[in-house]
Coordinates of C-alpha atoms in Angstrom, one line a residue:
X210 CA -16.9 -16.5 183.5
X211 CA -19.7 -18.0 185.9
X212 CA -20.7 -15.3 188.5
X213 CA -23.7 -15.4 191.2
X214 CA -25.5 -13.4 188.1
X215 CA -25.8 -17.1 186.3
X216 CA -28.8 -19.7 187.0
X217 CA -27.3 -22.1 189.4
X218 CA -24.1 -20.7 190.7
X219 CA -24.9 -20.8 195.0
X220 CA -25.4 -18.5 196.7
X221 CA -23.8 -19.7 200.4
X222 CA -23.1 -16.5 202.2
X223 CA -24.0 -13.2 202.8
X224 CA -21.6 -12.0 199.6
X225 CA -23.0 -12.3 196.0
X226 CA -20.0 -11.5 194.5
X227 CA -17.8 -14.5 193.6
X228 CA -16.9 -16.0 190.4
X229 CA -14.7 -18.4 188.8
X230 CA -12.7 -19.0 184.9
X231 CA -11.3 -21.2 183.3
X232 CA -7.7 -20.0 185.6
X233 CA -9.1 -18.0 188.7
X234 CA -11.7 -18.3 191.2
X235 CA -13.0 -16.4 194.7
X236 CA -13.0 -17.7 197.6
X237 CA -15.1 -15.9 200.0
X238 CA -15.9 -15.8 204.0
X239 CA -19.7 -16.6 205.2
X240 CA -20.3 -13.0 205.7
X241 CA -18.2 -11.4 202.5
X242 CA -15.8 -9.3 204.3
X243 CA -12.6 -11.2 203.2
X244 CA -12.4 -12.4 199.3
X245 CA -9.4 -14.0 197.9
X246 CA -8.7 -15.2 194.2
X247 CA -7.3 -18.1 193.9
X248 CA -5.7 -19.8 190.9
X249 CA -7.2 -23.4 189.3
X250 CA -4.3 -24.6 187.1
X251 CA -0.6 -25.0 187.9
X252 CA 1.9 -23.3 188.8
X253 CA 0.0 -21.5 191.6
X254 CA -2.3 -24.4 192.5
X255 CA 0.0 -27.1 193.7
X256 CA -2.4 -29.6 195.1
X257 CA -5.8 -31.1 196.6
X258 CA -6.6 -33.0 199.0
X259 CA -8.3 -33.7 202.3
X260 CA -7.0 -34.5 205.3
X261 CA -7.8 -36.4 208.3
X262 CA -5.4 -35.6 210.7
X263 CA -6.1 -34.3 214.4
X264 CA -5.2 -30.8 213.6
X265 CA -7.7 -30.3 210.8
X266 CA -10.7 -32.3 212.5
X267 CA -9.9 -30.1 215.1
X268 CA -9.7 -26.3 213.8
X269 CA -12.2 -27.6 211.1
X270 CA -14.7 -28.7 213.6
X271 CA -15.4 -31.9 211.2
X272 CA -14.2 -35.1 210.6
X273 CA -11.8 -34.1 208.0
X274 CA -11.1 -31.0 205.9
X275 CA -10.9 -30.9 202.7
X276 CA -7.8 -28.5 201.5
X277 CA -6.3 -26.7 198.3
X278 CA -2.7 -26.0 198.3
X279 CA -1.8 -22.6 197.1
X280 CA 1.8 -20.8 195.7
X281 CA 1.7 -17.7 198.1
X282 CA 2.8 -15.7 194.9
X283 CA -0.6 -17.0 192.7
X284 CA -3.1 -15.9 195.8
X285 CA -4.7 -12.6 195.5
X286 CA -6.8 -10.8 198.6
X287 CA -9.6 -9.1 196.8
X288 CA -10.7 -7.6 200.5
X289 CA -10.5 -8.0 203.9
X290 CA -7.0 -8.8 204.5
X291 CA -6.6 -6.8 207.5
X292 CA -10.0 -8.4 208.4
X293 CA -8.2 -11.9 209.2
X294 CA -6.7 -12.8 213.0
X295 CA -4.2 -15.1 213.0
X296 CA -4.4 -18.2 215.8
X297 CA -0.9 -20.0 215.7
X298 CA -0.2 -23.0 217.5
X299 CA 3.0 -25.0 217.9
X300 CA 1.7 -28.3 219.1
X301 CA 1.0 -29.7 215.8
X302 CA 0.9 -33.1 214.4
X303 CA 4.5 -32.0 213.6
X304 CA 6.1 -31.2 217.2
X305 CA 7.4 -28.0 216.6
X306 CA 5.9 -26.9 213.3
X307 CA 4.2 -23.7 214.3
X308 CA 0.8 -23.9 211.8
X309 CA -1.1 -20.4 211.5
X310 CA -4.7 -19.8 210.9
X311 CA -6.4 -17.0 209.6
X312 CA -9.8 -16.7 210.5
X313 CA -12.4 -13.6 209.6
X314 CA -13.0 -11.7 212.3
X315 CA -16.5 -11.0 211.5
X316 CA -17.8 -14.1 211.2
X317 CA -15.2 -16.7 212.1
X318 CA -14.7 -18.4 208.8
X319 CA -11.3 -20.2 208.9
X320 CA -9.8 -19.3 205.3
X321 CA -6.4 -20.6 205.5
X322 CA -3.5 -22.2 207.5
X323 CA 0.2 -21.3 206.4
X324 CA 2.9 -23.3 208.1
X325 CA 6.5 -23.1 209.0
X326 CA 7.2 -26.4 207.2
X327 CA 5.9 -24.9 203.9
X328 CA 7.3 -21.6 203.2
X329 CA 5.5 -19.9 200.5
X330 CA 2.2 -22.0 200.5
X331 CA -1.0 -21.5 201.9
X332 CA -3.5 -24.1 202.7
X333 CA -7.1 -22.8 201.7
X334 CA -10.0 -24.5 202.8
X335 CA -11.7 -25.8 199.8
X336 CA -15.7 -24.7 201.0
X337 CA -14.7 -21.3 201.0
X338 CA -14.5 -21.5 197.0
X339 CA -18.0 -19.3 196.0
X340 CA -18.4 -21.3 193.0
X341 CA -18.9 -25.1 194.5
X342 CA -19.5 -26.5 191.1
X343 CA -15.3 -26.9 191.6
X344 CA -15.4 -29.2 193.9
X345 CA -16.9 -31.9 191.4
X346 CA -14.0 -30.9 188.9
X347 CA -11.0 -28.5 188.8
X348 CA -11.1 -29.1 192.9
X349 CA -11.9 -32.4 193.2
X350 CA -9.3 -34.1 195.9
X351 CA -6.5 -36.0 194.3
X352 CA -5.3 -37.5 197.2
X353 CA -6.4 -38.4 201.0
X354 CA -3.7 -37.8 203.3
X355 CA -3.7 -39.2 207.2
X356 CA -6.4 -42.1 206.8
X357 CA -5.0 -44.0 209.6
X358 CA -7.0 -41.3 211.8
X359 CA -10.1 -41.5 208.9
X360 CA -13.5 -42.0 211.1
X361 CA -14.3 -46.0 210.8
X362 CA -17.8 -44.9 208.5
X363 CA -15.7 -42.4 206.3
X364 CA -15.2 -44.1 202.8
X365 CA -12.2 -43.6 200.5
X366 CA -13.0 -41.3 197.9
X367 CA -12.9 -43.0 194.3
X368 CA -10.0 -42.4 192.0
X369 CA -7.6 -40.4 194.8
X370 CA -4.4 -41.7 196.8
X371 CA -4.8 -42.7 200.2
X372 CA -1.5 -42.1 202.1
X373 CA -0.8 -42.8 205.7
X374 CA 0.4 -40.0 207.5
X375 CA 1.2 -36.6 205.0
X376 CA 1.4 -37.2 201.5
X377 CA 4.4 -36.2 199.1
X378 CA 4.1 -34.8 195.6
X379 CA 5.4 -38.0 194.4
X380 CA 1.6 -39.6 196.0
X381 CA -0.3 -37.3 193.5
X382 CA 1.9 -37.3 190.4
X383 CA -0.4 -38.4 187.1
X384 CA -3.6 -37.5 188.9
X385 CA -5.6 -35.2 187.3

């Protein structure tokens, strides 16, 4: 288990507290007042990807997100659960495809988006994962979704799909 106790795992927020294994890992807001656990092997974790559609450029304030799709029955809040608002919004890239965002209410972090078109998945945002040693291996993206909207000096990222508009499962089968 690598914990904030180990030489090297960062320390991003005001929480020292996370950890990952070989099938779990935390997820944590800047300030430490939500936590979840998240799972890093299938069933519960379904897929990765980023995203540069409006909506996530938007609520992300960047010029794309990069996301970690979750089975809502794999997804475990540690703390802080009642520590989240909810911002829903119906006038998504999908017209009428309410998306929900849960946001700490401490310190603003957006953790997650759940949406009407996926019932039963959450949507975590991959920079809330404490140990960000993932994000070069168990979370690296398998697949860009939306790059018709990519900005023009944002390069495809090696060895993932690129799909116009949202991918399917089918775009990510047989990648790692």
């Amino acid at each position: 288990m690598s914990s904030f106790d180990d030489q090297g795992f960062p320390i991003v927020h005001l929480s020292s507290d996370g950890w990952s294994t070989e099938d779990e890992a935390t997820a944590t807001c800047f300030c430490g007042a939500v936590q979840l656990v998240l799972p890093l092997k299938k069933p519960g974790l379904l897929n990765r990807h980023v995203c540069h559609c409006i909506d996530c450029r938007k609520i992300g304030s960047a010029f794309y997100q990069s996301n970690i799709t979750v089975d809502d029955t794999y997804l475990k809040h540690v703390r802080g659960e009642d520590n989240l608002s909810a911002f829903s919004e119906e006038k998504t890239i999908r017209a009428n495809a309410t998306m929900s965002n849960y946001f700490c209410k401490t310190c603003g972090t957006l953790m997650y988006r759940r949406g009407a078109r996926f019932p039963g998945l959450t949507i975590l945002r991959t920079g809330t994962v404490d140990d960000l040693s993932l994000a070069d291996t168990k979370l690296r993206p398998q697949v860009e979704q939306f790059i018709e909207r990519r900005a023009a000096w944002s390069k495809p990222i090696d060895s993932t799909a690129q799909v116009v508009g949202m991918h399917q499962p089918s775009d990510i089968e047989g990648i790692p």
